[in-house]
Structures are given as structure tokens and as C-alpha cells.
Amino acid sequence: MAEPIRVVITGAAGQIAYSLLYSIAKGDVFGKDQPIVLILLDIPPMLPVLDGVVMELQDCALPLLREVIPTDKVEVGFKDIDAAILVGSMPRKEGMERKDLLKANVAIFKTQGAALDKYAKKTVKVLVVGNPANTNCLIASKSAPSIPKENFSCLTRLDHNRACSQVAMRCNVSSDAVKNVIIWGNHSSTQYPDVHHAKVKVQDSELPAYDVVKDDAWLRGPFISTVQQRGAAVIKARKLSSAMSAAKAICDHMRDIWFGTKEGEFISMGVYAAGNSYGVPQDLMYSFPVCIKNKMWKIVDGLPINDFSQAKMDATAAELVEERDTALDFLSQ
Ligand code: NAD
Ligand code: LMR
């Protein structure tokens, strides 16, 4: 058997983590023959809850799970880690302005980025989930200059899965019959879910999604707004934000980093924009279509983009630029 890998999950006492830990600990993400040491990081008041989570993980009697370490200390949490899933962040509280929220999260992701820089392996793969995920990810990366920017990504796979599922339900096919949808930009309501390059498998043929759906008005209207607003719709219904589906998306994202994407398929993730793809300004964490091989992502370049799409891609980029500039002001304070 391989040596255990060390995986930290922050916000480990929260609801996403509660849906996520079992899948990771039983090998769904890093492989069925990969032993794991799980490190659970949360803030001091949550340590008693973490103790309960540790007990439950032990009670699952999972053979791959070699050790579980609960902690509220970044120097313990990030020590020699191979993968980091940064779920914990400051939630918006009543009366809190968007700027206040950003300020609180800049402080968290600056600290955690610095701790990654100091304590983690330089090969660590970092996935940021806590909102605002793209900008938190950028701040963490900037605070960890010794770790390649390419090792950081943020979660837009939930939006990607939502888009696949909406198309699949519309076409009355299973969700795995839909591939190559794209989420462009921010994990926010300005994101642009795009199916111009998506394919739907019908019997043995893969056909363009637009041809199978046969309803351009739906694809350009309600489909986009449903995916953009899905997080808010779940919060309205559940009085809590998505957790089961977020955990599933985290597993999909990290498994694809570890094992690569399938031949001929791309998925969506927020990655560093270097300023040479699709007119997206540089120095943002922007969601692109990517392929992954040998644990390295590559943006799928050269897809034809029409004016409708370009306008939406630019709008979500503009929001990210504004968010980044505000966050960088806080970072320099
Ligand atoms: P939750 O409130 O249930 O749990 C968050 C946990 O993070 C809490 O236990 C809290 O104590 C902890 N935490 C706060 N600050 C921390 C810090 N500095 N270090 C370590 N832990 C810290 O929230 P949740 O439902 O699990 O959601 C977590 C985050 O994920 C939220 O920001 C949410 O908006 C976001 N989210 C993102 C996506 C996405 O697709 N990117 C999807 C769903 C939710
Ligand atoms: C989601 O997409 O479900 C979440 O990001 C929503 C939220 O604001 O937590």
C-alpha cells in the first residue's frame, strides 16, 4: 500500500464538511488504495463539535483512514499536507455589507495562504470553496508565493453539475449523457453557464446540446438564470446553503485533479487567469473550461465565442476585477 497522504479540510465542523468527510475517508476522491490522514481545522469554539466528527469518523471503521487530527491551529492543520480543501469562511451576518464580508475573508485567506506557504508541501493542491470562493482563492495564492499559482483552484463544479443536470432533465437523459458544459467567471450570480460547446449523448450519438434541447429561448433565458440563482434558491428552501451537492462537487473537482479528466471532456474550475485566454483580464481566479492531466490543468483555448457569450463572460470578469481590487486594498492594509 502507498504511504498515507495528508489532507486538510477547513470549516470541518460545518455542514459541507459533514457531507464531505465520509466520501474522502472511504477513498472516493484520492483512490481506493490510498491511505489518508485527515486533518480537521476549525475555529476554537467549534473544537467540541470537531470531537464529535472525529468520533463518527472512527466509528465508520474505514480501512483507508489512518488518523484524524482535529485542530484550531494552522501550523498543525497545514503541516506537510498534500491537499487542502478550504471550506471554512466567514458567513454573511445580518447587517453586514458585502465589503465587510470580503474584509473578514481576506483576513482568513491571508492567514491560511501564509500557513500553506510556511508548512505545506510545495506540491500541495489547494481547492477553495468558502465564499467568495474566487477572490478568497486569489488571496490565498498571493499569500503563498512559494507555491505555484497553478496549484490553487476554486469550486465552480457545483455550478457545472447544476448546468449538466438542468440540460439532462430537459432532454430526459441521464446526467452523464451531458458533457462539456462550461461555467465562465465568478461563483456568483454573474457566472455564465454556457452550453454552446456541450454535447448530449442520445442513443449512440453525441449531438450538440442546442440541437437536442431545441429551445434556444430556454437555453438563453431560464436555463442560465436557474443555474445562476440555484444557490440562492436552495438557501431560500432549506434555510441553509447547499451542502450535499457542494460536497459531491468538491469530490468531483478534487478527483479530477488527482486522476485527470476523461479524453475529449472538459470540466469547469476557477483557475488563475494569466491574461491570454478569452479576453479575461490577468490576475483573477476565473472559471474556465479545463482539461487535467498529471495533476496539471490546462485551459481549453480556441473555442469559438459568439457576441452573446462574450458579453456575459466580460460581465462576470468585471465583477471579479472589482472584487479583487477591493480585496487587494484590504490585503495591503
Ligand atoms: P457552515 O457555516 O456550516 O460551516 C463553516 C465552518 O467554517 C464553521 O464550522 C466555521 O466555524 C468554520 N470557519 C469559519 N472561519 C474559519 C477559519 N478561519 N478557519 C477554519 N474554519 C473556519 O458553512 P457551510 O455550509 O459548510 O459552507 C461553507 C462555505 O462554503 C460558505 O462560505 C459557503 O458560502 C460556501 N459554499 C461554496 C460553494 C461553492 O460552490 N463554491 C457551495 C456551497 C457553499
Ligand atoms: C451555492 O452555490 O450553493 C452557494 O455558494 C451559495 C451560498 O451563498 O453559500
PDB file of C-alpha atoms in Angstrom, residues 100-295:
ATOM      1  CA  ASP A 100     -17.284  43.806   5.445  1.00  0.00           C
ATOM      2  CA  LEU A 101     -17.658  40.196   4.384  1.00  0.00           C
ATOM      3  CA  LEU A 102     -14.804  40.499   1.928  1.00  0.00           C
ATOM      4  CA  LYS A 103     -12.618  42.137   4.559  1.00  0.00           C
ATOM      5  CA  ALA A 104     -13.233  39.322   7.062  1.00  0.00           C
ATOM      6  CA  ASN A 105     -12.474  36.694   4.433  1.00  0.00           C
ATOM      7  CA  VAL A 106      -9.340  38.423   3.189  1.00  0.00           C
ATOM      8  CA  ALA A 107      -8.033  38.149   6.754  1.00  0.00           C
ATOM      9  CA  ILE A 108      -8.840  34.400   6.899  1.00  0.00           C
ATOM     10  CA  PHE A 109      -7.384  33.510   3.496  1.00  0.00           C
ATOM     11  CA  LYS A 110      -4.307  35.668   4.024  1.00  0.00           C
ATOM     12  CA  THR A 111      -3.544  33.746   7.221  1.00  0.00           C
ATOM     13  CA  GLN A 112      -4.249  30.380   5.637  1.00  0.00           C
ATOM     14  CA  GLY A 113      -2.248  31.229   2.498  1.00  0.00           C
ATOM     15  CA  ALA A 114       0.715  32.249   4.644  1.00  0.00           C
ATOM     16  CA  ALA A 115       0.401  28.998   6.605  1.00  0.00           C
ATOM     17  CA  LEU A 116       0.309  26.979   3.376  1.00  0.00           C
ATOM     18  CA  ASP A 117       3.434  28.792   2.263  1.00  0.00           C
ATOM     19  CA  LYS A 118       5.213  28.006   5.501  1.00  0.00           C
ATOM     20  CA  TYR A 119       4.055  24.494   6.373  1.00  0.00           C
ATOM     21  CA  ALA A 120       2.559  22.666   3.364  1.00  0.00           C
ATOM     22  CA  LYS A 121       4.355  20.613   0.729  1.00  0.00           C
ATOM     23  CA  LYS A 122       5.165  22.748  -2.314  1.00  0.00           C
ATOM     24  CA  THR A 123       3.195  20.281  -4.418  1.00  0.00           C
ATOM     25  CA  VAL A 124       0.026  20.805  -2.348  1.00  0.00           C
ATOM     26  CA  LYS A 125      -3.207  21.129  -4.323  1.00  0.00           C
ATOM     27  CA  VAL A 126      -5.497  23.751  -2.814  1.00  0.00           C
ATOM     28  CA  LEU A 127      -9.224  23.928  -3.504  1.00  0.00           C
ATOM     29  CA  VAL A 128     -11.094  26.968  -2.169  1.00  0.00           C
ATOM     30  CA  VAL A 129     -14.809  26.527  -1.517  1.00  0.00           C
ATOM     31  CA  GLY A 130     -15.641  29.203   1.071  1.00  0.00           C
ATOM     32  CA  ASN A 131     -17.290  32.242  -0.480  1.00  0.00           C
ATOM     33  CA  PRO A 132     -16.472  34.479  -2.222  1.00  0.00           C
ATOM     34  CA  ALA A 133     -14.559  31.470  -3.498  1.00  0.00           C
ATOM     35  CA  ASN A 134     -12.729  33.024  -6.487  1.00  0.00           C
ATOM     36  CA  THR A 135     -11.397  36.014  -4.606  1.00  0.00           C
ATOM     37  CA  ASN A 136     -10.602  34.034  -1.452  1.00  0.00           C
ATOM     38  CA  CYS A 137      -8.599  31.695  -3.680  1.00  0.00           C
ATOM     39  CA  LEU A 138      -6.683  34.584  -5.238  1.00  0.00           C
ATOM     40  CA  ILE A 139      -5.846  35.972  -1.791  1.00  0.00           C
ATOM     41  CA  ALA A 140      -4.685  32.569  -0.533  1.00  0.00           C
ATOM     42  CA  SER A 141      -2.490  32.127  -3.609  1.00  0.00           C
ATOM     43  CA  LYS A 142      -0.981  35.604  -3.299  1.00  0.00           C
ATOM     44  CA  SER A 143      -0.242  34.881   0.364  1.00  0.00           C
ATOM     45  CA  ALA A 144       1.617  31.682  -0.572  1.00  0.00           C
ATOM     46  CA  PRO A 145       4.233  32.901  -3.066  1.00  0.00           C
ATOM     47  CA  SER A 146       6.394  29.758  -2.802  1.00  0.00           C
ATOM     48  CA  ILE A 147       3.560  27.521  -4.034  1.00  0.00           C
ATOM     49  CA  PRO A 148       2.806  27.643  -7.781  1.00  0.00           C
ATOM     50  CA  LYS A 149      -0.354  29.613  -8.651  1.00  0.00           C
ATOM     51  CA  GLU A 150      -1.410  26.623 -10.737  1.00  0.00           C
ATOM     52  CA  ASN A 151      -1.811  24.582  -7.532  1.00  0.00           C
ATOM     53  CA  PHE A 152      -4.758  26.783  -6.481  1.00  0.00           C
ATOM     54  CA  SER A 153      -8.280  26.433  -7.809  1.00  0.00           C
ATOM     55  CA  CYS A 154     -11.761  27.334  -6.639  1.00  0.00           C
ATOM     56  CA  LEU A 155     -15.021  25.474  -6.834  1.00  0.00           C
ATOM     57  CA  THR A 156     -17.388  26.127  -9.730  1.00  0.00           C
ATOM     58  CA  ARG A 157     -18.009  22.411 -10.236  1.00  0.00           C
ATOM     59  CA  LEU A 158     -21.271  22.688  -8.336  1.00  0.00           C
ATOM     60  CA  ASP A 159     -22.487  25.204 -10.920  1.00  0.00           C
ATOM     61  CA  HIS A 160     -21.138  22.914 -13.665  1.00  0.00           C
ATOM     62  CA  ASN A 161     -23.047  19.946 -12.233  1.00  0.00           C
ATOM     63  CA  ARG A 162     -26.176  22.060 -11.885  1.00  0.00           C
ATOM     64  CA  ALA A 163     -25.905  23.025 -15.564  1.00  0.00           C
ATOM     65  CA  CYS A 164     -25.403  19.386 -16.672  1.00  0.00           C
ATOM     66  CA  SER A 165     -28.358  18.285 -14.637  1.00  0.00           C
ATOM     67  CA  GLN A 166     -30.689  21.001 -15.953  1.00  0.00           C
ATOM     68  CA  VAL A 167     -29.864  20.040 -19.550  1.00  0.00           C
ATOM     69  CA  ALA A 168     -30.171  16.323 -18.792  1.00  0.00           C
ATOM     70  CA  MET A 169     -33.598  16.764 -17.198  1.00  0.00           C
ATOM     71  CA  ARG A 170     -34.731  18.885 -20.148  1.00  0.00           C
ATOM     72  CA  CYS A 171     -33.586  16.214 -22.653  1.00  0.00           C
ATOM     73  CA  ASN A 172     -34.789  13.329 -20.496  1.00  0.00           C
ATOM     74  CA  VAL A 173     -31.357  11.685 -20.438  1.00  0.00           C
ATOM     75  CA  SER A 174     -29.130  10.765 -17.507  1.00  0.00           C
ATOM     76  CA  SER A 175     -26.761  13.451 -16.236  1.00  0.00           C
ATOM     77  CA  ASP A 176     -23.679  11.587 -17.517  1.00  0.00           C
ATOM     78  CA  ALA A 177     -25.058  11.848 -21.061  1.00  0.00           C
ATOM     79  CA  VAL A 178     -24.254  15.584 -20.940  1.00  0.00           C
ATOM     80  CA  LYS A 179     -20.663  16.766 -21.254  1.00  0.00           C
ATOM     81  CA  ASN A 180     -18.596  19.876 -21.871  1.00  0.00           C
ATOM     82  CA  VAL A 181     -20.871  22.467 -20.358  1.00  0.00           C
ATOM     83  CA  ILE A 182     -18.875  25.497 -19.206  1.00  0.00           C
ATOM     84  CA  ILE A 183     -19.179  27.811 -16.250  1.00  0.00           C
ATOM     85  CA  TRP A 184     -17.354  31.038 -17.009  1.00  0.00           C
ATOM     86  CA  GLY A 185     -16.216  33.501 -14.360  1.00  0.00           C
ATOM     87  CA  ASN A 186     -17.281  34.045 -10.793  1.00  0.00           C
ATOM     88  CA  HIS A 187     -19.075  31.615  -8.481  1.00  0.00           C
ATOM     89  CA  SER A 188     -21.814  34.223  -8.054  1.00  0.00           C
ATOM     90  CA  SER A 189     -24.984  35.208  -9.839  1.00  0.00           C
ATOM     91  CA  THR A 190     -22.917  36.837 -12.636  1.00  0.00           C
ATOM     92  CA  GLN A 191     -21.441  33.471 -13.655  1.00  0.00           C
ATOM     93  CA  TYR A 192     -22.199  32.432 -17.219  1.00  0.00           C
ATOM     94  CA  PRO A 193     -23.339  28.829 -17.720  1.00  0.00           C
ATOM     95  CA  ASP A 194     -22.680  28.137 -21.408  1.00  0.00           C
ATOM     96  CA  VAL A 195     -23.786  25.106 -23.417  1.00  0.00           C
ATOM     97  CA  HIS A 196     -22.662  26.239 -26.878  1.00  0.00           C
ATOM     98  CA  HIS A 197     -19.921  23.575 -26.797  1.00  0.00           C
ATOM     99  CA  ALA A 198     -21.807  20.954 -24.811  1.00  0.00           C
ATOM    100  CA  LYS A 199     -22.775  17.574 -26.205  1.00  0.00           C
ATOM    101  CA  VAL A 200     -25.677  15.338 -25.312  1.00  0.00           C
ATOM    102  CA  LYS A 201     -25.489  11.608 -25.906  1.00  0.00           C
ATOM    103  CA  VAL A 202     -28.666  10.331 -27.495  1.00  0.00           C
ATOM    104  CA  GLN A 203     -28.623   6.592 -28.132  1.00  0.00           C
ATOM    105  CA  ASP A 204     -25.131   6.163 -29.598  1.00  0.00           C
ATOM    106  CA  SER A 205     -24.591   9.679 -30.992  1.00  0.00           C
ATOM    107  CA  GLU A 206     -23.152  12.737 -29.324  1.00  0.00           C
ATOM    108  CA  LEU A 207     -25.062  15.762 -30.570  1.00  0.00           C
ATOM    109  CA  PRO A 208     -24.734  19.499 -29.859  1.00  0.00           C
ATOM    110  CA  ALA A 209     -26.811  20.433 -26.805  1.00  0.00           C
ATOM    111  CA  TYR A 210     -28.565  23.217 -28.728  1.00  0.00           C
ATOM    112  CA  ASP A 211     -29.763  20.668 -31.327  1.00  0.00           C
ATOM    113  CA  VAL A 212     -31.046  18.229 -28.721  1.00  0.00           C
ATOM    114  CA  VAL A 213     -32.703  20.786 -26.444  1.00  0.00           C
ATOM    115  CA  LYS A 214     -34.280  22.526 -29.479  1.00  0.00           C
ATOM    116  CA  ASP A 215     -35.306  25.537 -27.415  1.00  0.00           C
ATOM    117  CA  ASP A 216     -32.863  28.413 -27.810  1.00  0.00           C
ATOM    118  CA  ALA A 217     -35.068  30.750 -25.795  1.00  0.00           C
ATOM    119  CA  TRP A 218     -34.888  28.415 -22.796  1.00  0.00           C
ATOM    120  CA  LEU A 219     -31.133  27.938 -23.147  1.00  0.00           C
ATOM    121  CA  ARG A 220     -30.529  31.683 -23.366  1.00  0.00           C
ATOM    122  CA  GLY A 221     -33.017  32.585 -20.628  1.00  0.00           C
ATOM    123  CA  PRO A 222     -34.397  30.365 -17.856  1.00  0.00           C
ATOM    124  CA  PHE A 223     -31.563  27.809 -18.091  1.00  0.00           C
ATOM    125  CA  ILE A 224     -28.949  30.483 -17.391  1.00  0.00           C
ATOM    126  CA  SER A 225     -30.880  32.205 -14.622  1.00  0.00           C
ATOM    127  CA  THR A 226     -31.779  28.890 -12.930  1.00  0.00           C
ATOM    128  CA  VAL A 227     -28.114  27.898 -12.687  1.00  0.00           C
ATOM    129  CA  GLN A 228     -27.050  31.411 -11.643  1.00  0.00           C
ATOM    130  CA  GLN A 229     -29.697  31.574  -8.903  1.00  0.00           C
ATOM    131  CA  ARG A 230     -29.595  27.951  -7.767  1.00  0.00           C
ATOM    132  CA  GLY A 231     -27.529  28.586  -4.638  1.00  0.00           C
ATOM    133  CA  ALA A 232     -29.964  31.291  -3.518  1.00  0.00           C
ATOM    134  CA  ALA A 233     -32.956  29.041  -4.323  1.00  0.00           C
ATOM    135  CA  VAL A 234     -31.555  26.253  -2.135  1.00  0.00           C
ATOM    136  CA  ILE A 235     -30.924  28.699   0.718  1.00  0.00           C
ATOM    137  CA  LYS A 236     -34.492  30.007   0.408  1.00  0.00           C
ATOM    138  CA  ALA A 237     -35.915  26.483   0.536  1.00  0.00           C
ATOM    139  CA  ARG A 238     -33.611  24.863   3.092  1.00  0.00           C
ATOM    140  CA  LYS A 239     -32.723  27.947   5.133  1.00  0.00           C
ATOM    141  CA  LEU A 240     -29.194  26.624   4.769  1.00  0.00           C
ATOM    142  CA  SER A 241     -26.858  26.719   1.798  1.00  0.00           C
ATOM    143  CA  SER A 242     -26.159  23.718  -0.426  1.00  0.00           C
ATOM    144  CA  ALA A 243     -24.133  21.107   1.403  1.00  0.00           C
ATOM    145  CA  MET A 244     -24.744  17.636  -0.073  1.00  0.00           C
ATOM    146  CA  SER A 245     -24.371  18.905  -3.643  1.00  0.00           C
ATOM    147  CA  ALA A 246     -21.413  21.101  -2.691  1.00  0.00           C
ATOM    148  CA  ALA A 247     -19.679  18.096  -1.115  1.00  0.00           C
ATOM    149  CA  LYS A 248     -20.329  15.999  -4.238  1.00  0.00           C
ATOM    150  CA  ALA A 249     -18.886  18.760  -6.420  1.00  0.00           C
ATOM    151  CA  ILE A 250     -15.801  19.053  -4.202  1.00  0.00           C
ATOM    152  CA  CYS A 251     -15.223  15.311  -4.640  1.00  0.00           C
ATOM    153  CA  ASP A 252     -15.633  15.574  -8.428  1.00  0.00           C
ATOM    154  CA  HIS A 253     -13.232  18.527  -8.591  1.00  0.00           C
ATOM    155  CA  MET A 254     -10.501  17.012  -6.426  1.00  0.00           C
ATOM    156  CA  ARG A 255     -10.802  13.553  -8.034  1.00  0.00           C
ATOM    157  CA  ASP A 256     -10.302  15.149 -11.453  1.00  0.00           C
ATOM    158  CA  ILE A 257      -7.208  16.969 -10.191  1.00  0.00           C
ATOM    159  CA  TRP A 258      -5.820  13.718  -8.811  1.00  0.00           C
ATOM    160  CA  PHE A 259      -6.679  11.379 -11.665  1.00  0.00           C
ATOM    161  CA  GLY A 260      -7.269  13.685 -14.657  1.00  0.00           C
ATOM    162  CA  THR A 261     -10.273  14.369 -16.864  1.00  0.00           C
ATOM    163  CA  LYS A 262     -11.568  11.897 -19.432  1.00  0.00           C
ATOM    164  CA  GLU A 263     -10.287  12.063 -23.007  1.00  0.00           C
ATOM    165  CA  GLY A 264     -12.373  14.532 -25.025  1.00  0.00           C
ATOM    166  CA  GLU A 265     -14.016  16.038 -21.942  1.00  0.00           C
ATOM    167  CA  PHE A 266     -13.535  19.267 -20.119  1.00  0.00           C
ATOM    168  CA  ILE A 267     -14.848  20.469 -16.794  1.00  0.00           C
ATOM    169  CA  SER A 268     -15.144  23.886 -15.148  1.00  0.00           C
ATOM    170  CA  MET A 269     -12.955  25.219 -12.370  1.00  0.00           C
ATOM    171  CA  GLY A 270     -11.789  28.590 -11.168  1.00  0.00           C
ATOM    172  CA  VAL A 271      -8.094  28.901 -12.046  1.00  0.00           C
ATOM    173  CA  TYR A 272      -5.508  31.627 -12.409  1.00  0.00           C
ATOM    174  CA  ALA A 273      -6.102  33.833 -15.432  1.00  0.00           C
ATOM    175  CA  ALA A 274      -2.784  34.847 -16.946  1.00  0.00           C
ATOM    176  CA  GLY A 275      -4.418  37.322 -19.347  1.00  0.00           C
ATOM    177  CA  ASN A 276      -4.197  35.288 -22.543  1.00  0.00           C
ATOM    178  CA  SER A 277      -7.474  33.363 -22.695  1.00  0.00           C
ATOM    179  CA  TYR A 278     -10.803  34.621 -24.000  1.00  0.00           C
ATOM    180  CA  GLY A 279     -10.051  38.274 -23.203  1.00  0.00           C
ATOM    181  CA  VAL A 280     -10.177  37.615 -19.442  1.00  0.00           C
ATOM    182  CA  PRO A 281      -8.019  40.164 -17.595  1.00  0.00           C
ATOM    183  CA  GLN A 282      -4.968  38.768 -15.871  1.00  0.00           C
ATOM    184  CA  ASP A 283      -4.603  38.161 -12.155  1.00  0.00           C
ATOM    185  CA  LEU A 284      -8.069  36.792 -11.453  1.00  0.00           C
ATOM    186  CA  MET A 285      -9.269  33.363 -10.398  1.00  0.00           C
ATOM    187  CA  TYR A 286     -11.775  32.886 -13.218  1.00  0.00           C
ATOM    188  CA  SER A 287     -13.765  29.760 -14.048  1.00  0.00           C
ATOM    189  CA  PHE A 288     -12.730  28.306 -17.413  1.00  0.00           C
ATOM    190  CA  PRO A 289     -13.169  25.018 -19.245  1.00  0.00           C
ATOM    191  CA  VAL A 290     -10.115  22.934 -18.331  1.00  0.00           C
ATOM    192  CA  CYS A 291      -8.612  19.529 -19.082  1.00  0.00           C
ATOM    193  CA  ILE A 292      -6.415  17.900 -16.455  1.00  0.00           C
ATOM    194  CA  LYS A 293      -3.502  15.516 -16.911  1.00  0.00           C
ATOM    195  CA  ASN A 294      -0.732  14.547 -14.479  1.00  0.00           C
ATOM    196  CA  LYS A 295      -2.363  16.752 -11.821  1.00  0.00           C
TER     197      LYS A 295
END
